[in-house]
CSV table of C-alpha atoms in Angstrom, one decimal:
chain,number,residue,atom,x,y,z
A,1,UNK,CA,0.0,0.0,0.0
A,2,UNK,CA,1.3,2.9,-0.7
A,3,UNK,CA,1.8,6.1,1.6
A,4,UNK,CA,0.4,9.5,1.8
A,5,UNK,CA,3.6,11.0,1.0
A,6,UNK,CA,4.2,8.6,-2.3
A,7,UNK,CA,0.8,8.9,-3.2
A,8,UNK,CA,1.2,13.0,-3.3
A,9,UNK,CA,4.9,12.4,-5.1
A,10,UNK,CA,3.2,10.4,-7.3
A,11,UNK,CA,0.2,12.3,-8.3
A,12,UNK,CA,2.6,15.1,-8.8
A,13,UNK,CA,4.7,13.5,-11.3
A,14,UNK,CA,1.7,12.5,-13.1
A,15,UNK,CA,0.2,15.9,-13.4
A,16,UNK,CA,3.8,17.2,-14.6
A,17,UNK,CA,4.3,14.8,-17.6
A,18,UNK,CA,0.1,15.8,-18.3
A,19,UNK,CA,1.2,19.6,-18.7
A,20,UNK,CA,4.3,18.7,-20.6
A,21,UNK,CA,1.9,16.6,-22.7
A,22,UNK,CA,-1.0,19.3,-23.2
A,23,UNK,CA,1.8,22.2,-23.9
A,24,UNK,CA,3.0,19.8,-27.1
A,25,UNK,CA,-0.3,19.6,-28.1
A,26,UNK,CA,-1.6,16.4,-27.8
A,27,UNK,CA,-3.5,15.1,-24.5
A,28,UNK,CA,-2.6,12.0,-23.6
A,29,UNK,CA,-6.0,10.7,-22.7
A,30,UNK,CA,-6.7,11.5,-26.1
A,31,UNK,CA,-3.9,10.6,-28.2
A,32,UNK,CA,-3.4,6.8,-27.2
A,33,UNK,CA,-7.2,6.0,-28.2
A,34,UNK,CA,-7.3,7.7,-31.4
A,35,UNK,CA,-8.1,4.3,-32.7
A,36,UNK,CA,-11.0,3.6,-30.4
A,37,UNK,CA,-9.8,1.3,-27.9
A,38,UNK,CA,-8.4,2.2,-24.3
A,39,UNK,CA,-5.8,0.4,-22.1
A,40,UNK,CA,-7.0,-2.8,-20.9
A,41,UNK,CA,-6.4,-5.7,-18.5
A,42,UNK,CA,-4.3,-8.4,-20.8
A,43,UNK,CA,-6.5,-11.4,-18.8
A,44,UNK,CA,-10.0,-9.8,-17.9
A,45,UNK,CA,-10.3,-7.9,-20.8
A,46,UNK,CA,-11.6,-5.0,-18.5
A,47,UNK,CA,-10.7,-1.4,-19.6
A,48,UNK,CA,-9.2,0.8,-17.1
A,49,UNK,CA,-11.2,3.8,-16.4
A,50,UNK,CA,-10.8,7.2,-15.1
A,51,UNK,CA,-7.3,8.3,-14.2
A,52,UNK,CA,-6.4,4.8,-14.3
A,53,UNK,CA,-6.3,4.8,-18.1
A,54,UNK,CA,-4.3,8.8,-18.3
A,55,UNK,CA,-1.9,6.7,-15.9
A,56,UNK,CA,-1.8,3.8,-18.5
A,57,UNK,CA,-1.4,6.0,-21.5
A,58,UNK,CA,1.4,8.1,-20.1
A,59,UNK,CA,3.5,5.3,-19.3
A,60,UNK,CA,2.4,3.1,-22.5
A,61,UNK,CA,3.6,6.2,-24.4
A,62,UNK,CA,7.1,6.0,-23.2
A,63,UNK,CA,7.1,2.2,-23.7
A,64,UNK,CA,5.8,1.4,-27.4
A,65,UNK,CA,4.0,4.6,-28.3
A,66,UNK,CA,0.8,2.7,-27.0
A,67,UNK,CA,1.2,0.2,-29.9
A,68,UNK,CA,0.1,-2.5,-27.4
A,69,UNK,CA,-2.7,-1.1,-24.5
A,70,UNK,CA,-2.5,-4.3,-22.2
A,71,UNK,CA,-1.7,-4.5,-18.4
A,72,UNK,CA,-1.5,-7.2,-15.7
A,73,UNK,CA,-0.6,-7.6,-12.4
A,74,UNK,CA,2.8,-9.9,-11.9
A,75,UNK,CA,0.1,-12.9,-10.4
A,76,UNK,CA,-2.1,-12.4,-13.8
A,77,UNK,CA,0.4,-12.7,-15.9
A,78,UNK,CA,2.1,-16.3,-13.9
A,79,UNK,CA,-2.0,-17.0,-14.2
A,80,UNK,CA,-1.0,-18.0,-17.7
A,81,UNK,CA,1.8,-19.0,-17.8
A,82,UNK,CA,3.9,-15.2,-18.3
A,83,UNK,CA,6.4,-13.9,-17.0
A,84,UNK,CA,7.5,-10.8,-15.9
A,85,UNK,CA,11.0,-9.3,-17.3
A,86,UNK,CA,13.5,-9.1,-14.6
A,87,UNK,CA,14.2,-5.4,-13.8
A,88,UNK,CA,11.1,-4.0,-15.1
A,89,UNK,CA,9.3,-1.2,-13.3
A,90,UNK,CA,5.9,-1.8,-12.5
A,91,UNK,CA,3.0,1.0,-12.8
A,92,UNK,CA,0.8,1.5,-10.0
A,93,UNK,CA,-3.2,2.3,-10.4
A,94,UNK,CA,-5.5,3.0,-7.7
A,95,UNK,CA,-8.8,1.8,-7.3
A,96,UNK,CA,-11.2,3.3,-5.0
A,97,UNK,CA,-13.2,1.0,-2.5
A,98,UNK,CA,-16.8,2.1,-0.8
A,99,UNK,CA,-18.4,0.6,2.2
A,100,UNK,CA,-21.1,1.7,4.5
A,101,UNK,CA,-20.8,3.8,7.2
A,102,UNK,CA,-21.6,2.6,10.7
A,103,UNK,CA,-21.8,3.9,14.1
A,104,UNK,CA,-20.4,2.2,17.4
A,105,UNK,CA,-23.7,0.4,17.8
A,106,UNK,CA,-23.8,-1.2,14.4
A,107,UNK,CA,-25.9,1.1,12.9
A,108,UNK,CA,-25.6,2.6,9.4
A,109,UNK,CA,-24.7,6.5,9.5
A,110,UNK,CA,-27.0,8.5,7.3
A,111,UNK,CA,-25.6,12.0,5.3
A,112,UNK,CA,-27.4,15.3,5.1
A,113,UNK,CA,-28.8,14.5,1.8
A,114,UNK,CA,-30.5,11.3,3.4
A,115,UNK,CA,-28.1,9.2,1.5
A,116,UNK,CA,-26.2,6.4,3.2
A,117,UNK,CA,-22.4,7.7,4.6
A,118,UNK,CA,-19.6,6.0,3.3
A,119,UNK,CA,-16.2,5.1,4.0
A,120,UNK,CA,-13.1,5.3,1.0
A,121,UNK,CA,-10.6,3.3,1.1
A,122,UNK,CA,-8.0,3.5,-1.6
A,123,UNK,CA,-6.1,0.1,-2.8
A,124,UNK,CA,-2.9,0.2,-5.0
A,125,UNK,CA,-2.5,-2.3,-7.4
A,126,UNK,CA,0.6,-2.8,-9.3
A,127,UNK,CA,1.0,-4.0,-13.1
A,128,UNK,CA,3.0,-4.4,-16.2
A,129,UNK,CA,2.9,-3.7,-20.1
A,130,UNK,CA,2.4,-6.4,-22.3
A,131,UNK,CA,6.0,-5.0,-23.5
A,132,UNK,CA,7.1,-6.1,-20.2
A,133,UNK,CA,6.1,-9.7,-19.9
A,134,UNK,CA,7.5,-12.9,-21.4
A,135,UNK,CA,5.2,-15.0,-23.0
A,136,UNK,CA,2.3,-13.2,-24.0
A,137,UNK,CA,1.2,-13.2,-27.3
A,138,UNK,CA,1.9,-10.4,-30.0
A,139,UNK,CA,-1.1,-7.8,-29.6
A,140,UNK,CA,-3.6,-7.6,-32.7
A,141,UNK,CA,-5.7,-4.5,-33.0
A,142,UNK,CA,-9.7,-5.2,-32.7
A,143,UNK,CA,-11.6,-3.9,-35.8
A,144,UNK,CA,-14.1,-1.2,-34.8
A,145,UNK,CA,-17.6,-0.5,-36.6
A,146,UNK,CA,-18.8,2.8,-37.0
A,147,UNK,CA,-22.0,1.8,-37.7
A,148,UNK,CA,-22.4,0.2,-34.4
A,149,UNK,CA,-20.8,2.7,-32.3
A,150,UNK,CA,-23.0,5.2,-34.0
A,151,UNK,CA,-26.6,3.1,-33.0
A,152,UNK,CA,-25.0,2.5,-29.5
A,153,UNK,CA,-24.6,6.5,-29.0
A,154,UNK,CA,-28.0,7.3,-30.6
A,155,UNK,CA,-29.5,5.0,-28.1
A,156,UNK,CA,-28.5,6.5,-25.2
A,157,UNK,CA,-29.1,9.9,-26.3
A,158,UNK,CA,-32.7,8.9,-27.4
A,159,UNK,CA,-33.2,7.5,-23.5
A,160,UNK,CA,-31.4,10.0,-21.6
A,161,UNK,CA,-34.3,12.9,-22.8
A,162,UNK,CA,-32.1,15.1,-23.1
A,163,UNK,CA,-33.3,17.9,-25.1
A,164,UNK,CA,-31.5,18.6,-28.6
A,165,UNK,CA,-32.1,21.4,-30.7
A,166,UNK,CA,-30.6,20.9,-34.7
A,167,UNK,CA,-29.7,23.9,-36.5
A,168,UNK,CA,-27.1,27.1,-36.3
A,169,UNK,CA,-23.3,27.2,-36.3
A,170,UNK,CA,-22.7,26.6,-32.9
A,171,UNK,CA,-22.4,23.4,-29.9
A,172,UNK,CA,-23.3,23.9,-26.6
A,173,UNK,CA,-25.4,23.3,-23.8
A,174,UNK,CA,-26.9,26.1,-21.7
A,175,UNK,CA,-27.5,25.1,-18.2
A,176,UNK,CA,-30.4,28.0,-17.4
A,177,UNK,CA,-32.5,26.3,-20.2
A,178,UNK,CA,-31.2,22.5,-19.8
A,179,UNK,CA,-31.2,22.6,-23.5
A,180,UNK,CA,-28.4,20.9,-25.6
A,181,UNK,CA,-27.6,23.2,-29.5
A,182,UNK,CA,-25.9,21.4,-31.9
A,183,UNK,CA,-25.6,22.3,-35.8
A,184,UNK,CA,-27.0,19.7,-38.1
A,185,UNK,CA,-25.3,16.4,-38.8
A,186,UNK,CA,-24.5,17.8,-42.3
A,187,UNK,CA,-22.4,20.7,-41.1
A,188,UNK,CA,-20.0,17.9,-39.6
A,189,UNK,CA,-16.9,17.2,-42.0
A,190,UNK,CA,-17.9,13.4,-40.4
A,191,UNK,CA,-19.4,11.8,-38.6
A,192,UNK,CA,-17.1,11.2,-35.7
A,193,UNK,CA,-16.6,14.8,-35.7
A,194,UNK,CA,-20.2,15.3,-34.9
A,195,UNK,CA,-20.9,12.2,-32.3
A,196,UNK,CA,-17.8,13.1,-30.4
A,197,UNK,CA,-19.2,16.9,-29.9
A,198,UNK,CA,-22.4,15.3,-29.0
A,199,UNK,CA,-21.3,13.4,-26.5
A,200,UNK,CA,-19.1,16.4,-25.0
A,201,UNK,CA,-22.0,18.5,-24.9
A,202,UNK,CA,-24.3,15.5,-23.2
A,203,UNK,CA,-21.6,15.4,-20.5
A,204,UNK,CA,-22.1,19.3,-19.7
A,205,UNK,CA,-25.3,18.1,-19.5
A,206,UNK,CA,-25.2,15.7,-16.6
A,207,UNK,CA,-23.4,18.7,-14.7
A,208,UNK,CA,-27.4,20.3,-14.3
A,209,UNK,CA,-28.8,20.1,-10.5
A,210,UNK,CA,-31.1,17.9,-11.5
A,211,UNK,CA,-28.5,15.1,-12.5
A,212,UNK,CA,-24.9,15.4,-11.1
A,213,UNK,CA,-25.1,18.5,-9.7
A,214,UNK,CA,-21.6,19.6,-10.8
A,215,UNK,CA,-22.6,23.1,-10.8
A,216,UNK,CA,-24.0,26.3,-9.5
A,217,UNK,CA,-22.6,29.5,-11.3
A,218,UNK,CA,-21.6,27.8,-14.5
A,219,UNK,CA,-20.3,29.9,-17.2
A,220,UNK,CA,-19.6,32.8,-14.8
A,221,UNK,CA,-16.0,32.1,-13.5
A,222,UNK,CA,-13.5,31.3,-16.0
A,223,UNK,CA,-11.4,28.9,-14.0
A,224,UNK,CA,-14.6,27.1,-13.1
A,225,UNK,CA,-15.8,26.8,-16.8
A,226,UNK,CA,-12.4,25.7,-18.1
A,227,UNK,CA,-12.8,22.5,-15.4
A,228,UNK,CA,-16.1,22.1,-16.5
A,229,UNK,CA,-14.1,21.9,-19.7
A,230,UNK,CA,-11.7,19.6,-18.9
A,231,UNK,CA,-14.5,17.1,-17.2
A,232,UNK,CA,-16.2,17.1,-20.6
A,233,UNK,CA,-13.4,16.8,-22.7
A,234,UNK,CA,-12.5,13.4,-20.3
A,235,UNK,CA,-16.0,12.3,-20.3
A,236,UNK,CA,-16.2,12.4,-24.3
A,237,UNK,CA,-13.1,10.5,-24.1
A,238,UNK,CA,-14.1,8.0,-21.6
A,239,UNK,CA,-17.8,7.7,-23.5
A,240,UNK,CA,-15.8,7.5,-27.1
A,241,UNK,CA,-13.9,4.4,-26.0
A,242,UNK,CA,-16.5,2.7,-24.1
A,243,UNK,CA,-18.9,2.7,-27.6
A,244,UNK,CA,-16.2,2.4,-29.6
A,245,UNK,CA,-15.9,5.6,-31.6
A,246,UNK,CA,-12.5,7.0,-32.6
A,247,UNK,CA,-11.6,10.1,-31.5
A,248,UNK,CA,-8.9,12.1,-34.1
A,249,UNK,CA,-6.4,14.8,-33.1
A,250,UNK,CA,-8.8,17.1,-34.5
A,251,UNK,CA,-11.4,16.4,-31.9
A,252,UNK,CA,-8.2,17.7,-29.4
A,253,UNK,CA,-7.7,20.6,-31.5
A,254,UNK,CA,-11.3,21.4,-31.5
A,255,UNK,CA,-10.6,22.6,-27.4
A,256,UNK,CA,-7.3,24.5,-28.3
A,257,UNK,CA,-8.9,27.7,-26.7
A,258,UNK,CA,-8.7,25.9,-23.2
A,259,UNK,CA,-5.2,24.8,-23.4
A,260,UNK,CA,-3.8,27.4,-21.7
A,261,UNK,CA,-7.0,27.4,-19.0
A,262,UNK,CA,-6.4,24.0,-17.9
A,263,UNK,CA,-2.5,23.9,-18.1
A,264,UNK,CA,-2.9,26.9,-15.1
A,265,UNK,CA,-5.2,24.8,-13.6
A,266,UNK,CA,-3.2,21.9,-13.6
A,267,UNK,CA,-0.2,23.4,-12.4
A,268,UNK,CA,-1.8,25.2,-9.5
A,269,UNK,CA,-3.6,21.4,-7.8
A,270,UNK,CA,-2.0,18.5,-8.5
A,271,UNK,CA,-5.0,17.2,-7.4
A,272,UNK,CA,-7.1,19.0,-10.0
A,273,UNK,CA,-6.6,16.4,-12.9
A,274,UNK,CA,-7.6,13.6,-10.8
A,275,UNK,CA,-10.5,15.4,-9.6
A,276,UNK,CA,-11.9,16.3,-13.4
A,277,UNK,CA,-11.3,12.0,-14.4
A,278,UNK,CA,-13.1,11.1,-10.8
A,279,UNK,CA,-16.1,13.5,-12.0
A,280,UNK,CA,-15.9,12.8,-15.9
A,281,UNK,CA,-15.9,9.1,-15.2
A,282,UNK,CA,-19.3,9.8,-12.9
A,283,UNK,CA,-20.7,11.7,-16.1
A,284,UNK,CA,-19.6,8.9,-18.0
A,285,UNK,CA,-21.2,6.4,-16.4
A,286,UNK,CA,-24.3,8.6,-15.7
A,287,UNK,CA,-25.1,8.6,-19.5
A,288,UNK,CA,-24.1,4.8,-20.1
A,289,UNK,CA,-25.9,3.8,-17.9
A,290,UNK,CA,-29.2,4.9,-20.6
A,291,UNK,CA,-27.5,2.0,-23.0
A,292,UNK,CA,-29.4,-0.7,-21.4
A,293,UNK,CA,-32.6,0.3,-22.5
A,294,UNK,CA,-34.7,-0.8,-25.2
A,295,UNK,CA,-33.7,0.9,-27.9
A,296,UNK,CA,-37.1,2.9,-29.9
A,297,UNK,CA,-36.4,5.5,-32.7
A,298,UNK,CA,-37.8,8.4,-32.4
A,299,UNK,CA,-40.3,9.0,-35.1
């Protein structure tokens, strides 16, 4: 496990290879998935989530250019029959652990908001690149289907409600209203270009009070609106991988205007860029969670 002083060393380092990244011009949680996959545990098959896949990325970068996104743990790999490479440095992720709350008596504690109190724990686990281990087979990239990826996104926009107005020159979603405006599908140069701006403007979206309730003066503080940013530039990113749509460079470029906005914020809190994956991966999962439904189009 590691300690609270390791833990801050460590976040730290990750935040300052994330601003050297951003400053270049690329971010890396961006960059590695171009092709619509995400790092990935080499025996589950599980995708890493949330910071855990920026961690991922950063260090696959340095390794093979993230030719290869697959992890394990030094037992997962001996699992099979792998080996890890004498000398190699192993990566550590964190996964966050909930359980309820109780008082001396046995009792569950109850919040404020009526909801049931909960303690964190955080676990470290530690793995390995498939570069790393001996044994494992040579990586071959999964073919994606737009088509597919494209049904899967209009489903959950269809059951989510949200409200969509076509038309204009302009994407955005206006938290007074609770009103998404995006230009017509046409205007797009693809579309990828226009599913990827719909699903950053659907992850404002689950910022309203009504949903998430990520925030209260929106649009009125610049530092707050450039997280706001960064939170839906992740969630796209995190919503792109999990339906399998492939995100370009010029999705990145698209958000060049807050470059500068969240390279201050990043180098002011080391904690910030954790923060914006721990809320993007709620918004994420907010809107996936409309995938299960039956799917009806709308007439």
């Amino acid at each position: 496990m590691i300690n609270v002083n390791e833990y801050r060393e460590y976040r730290e380092d990750i935040t300052n290879r994330i601003i050297e990244a951003v400053k270049m011009g690329t971010a890396p949680w961006q960059k590695s998935w171009s092709d619509g996959w995400t790092p990935h545990n080499a025996v589950t098959g599980k995708p890493y989530m949330g910071m855990n896949a920026i961690i991922l990325s950063l260090v696959g970068e340095k390794l093979d250019g993230n030719e290869d996104p697959r992890w394990a743990t030094r037992k997962q790999a001996e699992s099979r029959g792998w080996s890890v490479r004498n000398g190699e440095k192993n990566t550590k992720i964190f996964v966050l652990l909930l359980t309820n709350k109780k008082d001396s008596s046995g009792r569950l504690v109850i919040s404020k908001n009526g909801k049931i109190a909960q303690n964190v724990t955080r676990k470290t686990f530690e793995v390995y690149h498939a570069s790393q281990i001996i044994g494992i087979k040579p990586y071959v990239k999964p073919t994606h289907k737009p088509l597919i990826s494209n049904q899967t996104i209009e489903e959950i926009i269809y059951n989510s409600s949200a409200r969509i107005f076509e038309g204009g020159n302009e994407a955005c979603y206006c938290p007074g209203s609770d009103v998404i405006y995006m230009p017509h599908k046409q205007a797009f140069l693809d579309t990828e270009g226009y599913y990827s701006t719909l699903l950053h403007e659907i992850a404002h979206w689950t910022g309203h009070r009504t949903r998430l309730d990520r925030f209260d003066e929106w649009n009125k503080d610049k530092k707050d609106y450039a997280r706001e940013e960064l939170v839906a530039e992740l969630a796209s990113t995190f919503l792109s991988a999990e339906t399998g749509l492939p995100q370009t460079q010029k999705h990145f470029e698209n958000h060049a205007a807050y470059i500068d906005s969240w390279v201050s914020i990043l180098e002011s809190n080391s904690n910030a860029i954790f923060t914006a994956a721990s809320e993007a991966k709620k918004a994420a999962d907010f809107i996936l969670s409309f995938r299960n439904e039956e799917f009806k189009k709308a007439s």
